[in-house]
Coordinates of C-alpha atoms in Angstrom, one line a residue:
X1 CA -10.3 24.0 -46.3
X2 CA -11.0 27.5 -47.1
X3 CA -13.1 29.9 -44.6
X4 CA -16.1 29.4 -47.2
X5 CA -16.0 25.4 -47.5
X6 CA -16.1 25.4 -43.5
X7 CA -19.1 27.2 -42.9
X8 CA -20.7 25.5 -45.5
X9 CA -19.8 22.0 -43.8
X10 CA -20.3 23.8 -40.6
X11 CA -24.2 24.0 -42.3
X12 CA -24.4 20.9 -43.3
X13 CA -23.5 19.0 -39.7
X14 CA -26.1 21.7 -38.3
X15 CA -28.8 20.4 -40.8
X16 CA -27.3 16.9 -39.9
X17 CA -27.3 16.6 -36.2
X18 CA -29.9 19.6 -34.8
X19 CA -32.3 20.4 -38.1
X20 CA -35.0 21.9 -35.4
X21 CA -32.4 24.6 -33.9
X22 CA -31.9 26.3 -37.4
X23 CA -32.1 30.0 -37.3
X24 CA -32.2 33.0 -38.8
X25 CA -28.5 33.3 -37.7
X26 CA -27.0 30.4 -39.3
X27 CA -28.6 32.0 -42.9
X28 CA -26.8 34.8 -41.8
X29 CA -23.5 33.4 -41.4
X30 CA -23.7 31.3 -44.8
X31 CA -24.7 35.2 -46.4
X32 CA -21.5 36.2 -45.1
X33 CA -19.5 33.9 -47.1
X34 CA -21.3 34.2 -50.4
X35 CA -24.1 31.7 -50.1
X36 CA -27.6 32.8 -50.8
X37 CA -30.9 31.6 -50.1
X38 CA -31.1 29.0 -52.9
X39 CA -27.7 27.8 -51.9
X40 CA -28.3 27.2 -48.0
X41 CA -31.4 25.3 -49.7
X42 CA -28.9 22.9 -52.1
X43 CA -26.6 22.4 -48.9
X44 CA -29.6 21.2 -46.8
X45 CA -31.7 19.3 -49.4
X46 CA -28.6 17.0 -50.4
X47 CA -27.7 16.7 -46.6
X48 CA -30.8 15.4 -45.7
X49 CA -31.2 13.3 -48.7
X50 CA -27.6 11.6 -47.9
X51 CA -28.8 10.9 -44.6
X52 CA -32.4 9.4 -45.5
X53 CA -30.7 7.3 -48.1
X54 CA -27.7 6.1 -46.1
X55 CA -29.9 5.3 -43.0
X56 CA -32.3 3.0 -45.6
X57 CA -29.4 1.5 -47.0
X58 CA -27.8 0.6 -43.3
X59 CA -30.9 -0.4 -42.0
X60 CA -31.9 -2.7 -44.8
X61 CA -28.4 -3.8 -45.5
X62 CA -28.6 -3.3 -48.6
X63 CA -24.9 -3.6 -50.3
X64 CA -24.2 -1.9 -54.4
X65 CA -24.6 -3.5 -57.3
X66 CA -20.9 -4.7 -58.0
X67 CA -20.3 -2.0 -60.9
X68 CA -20.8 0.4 -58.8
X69 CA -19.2 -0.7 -55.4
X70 CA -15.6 -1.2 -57.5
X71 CA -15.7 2.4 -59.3
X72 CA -12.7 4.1 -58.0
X73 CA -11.5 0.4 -56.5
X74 CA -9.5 -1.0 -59.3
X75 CA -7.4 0.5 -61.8
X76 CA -9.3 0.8 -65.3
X77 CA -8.5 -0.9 -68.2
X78 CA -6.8 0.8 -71.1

């Protein structure tokens, strides 16, 4: 991955794993690699909305409806 995708990711798990300790210096570093303001807030907002809706999902077991769960499973028909 390029120097740009990592310290996206590098974001994201921050956002993911220790939301309380972001900081001014973590803006900084996204800044660096051509990310602005609205962008840190795209990388955050879809972060934290994976893990609320994964964590719901999980802890209520709930399973896809079975369109969706095959997309990308079985070859389409032509």
């Amino acid at each position: 991955i390029t120097p740009r995708q990592r310290a996206m990711l590098d974001f994201a798990m921050k956002v993911c794993l220790h939301s309380d300790e972001i900081e001014d210096a973590d803006f900084a570093m996204l800044q660096t690699h051509g990310f602005n303001d609205e962008d840190a807030w795209d990388i955050a907002a879809i972060t934290a909305f994976f893990g609320l809706s994964n964590r719901m999902a999980s802890f209520s077991n709930m399973l896809p409806n079975p369109e969706f769960y095959l997309l990308g499973r079985v070859p389409r028909q032509k």
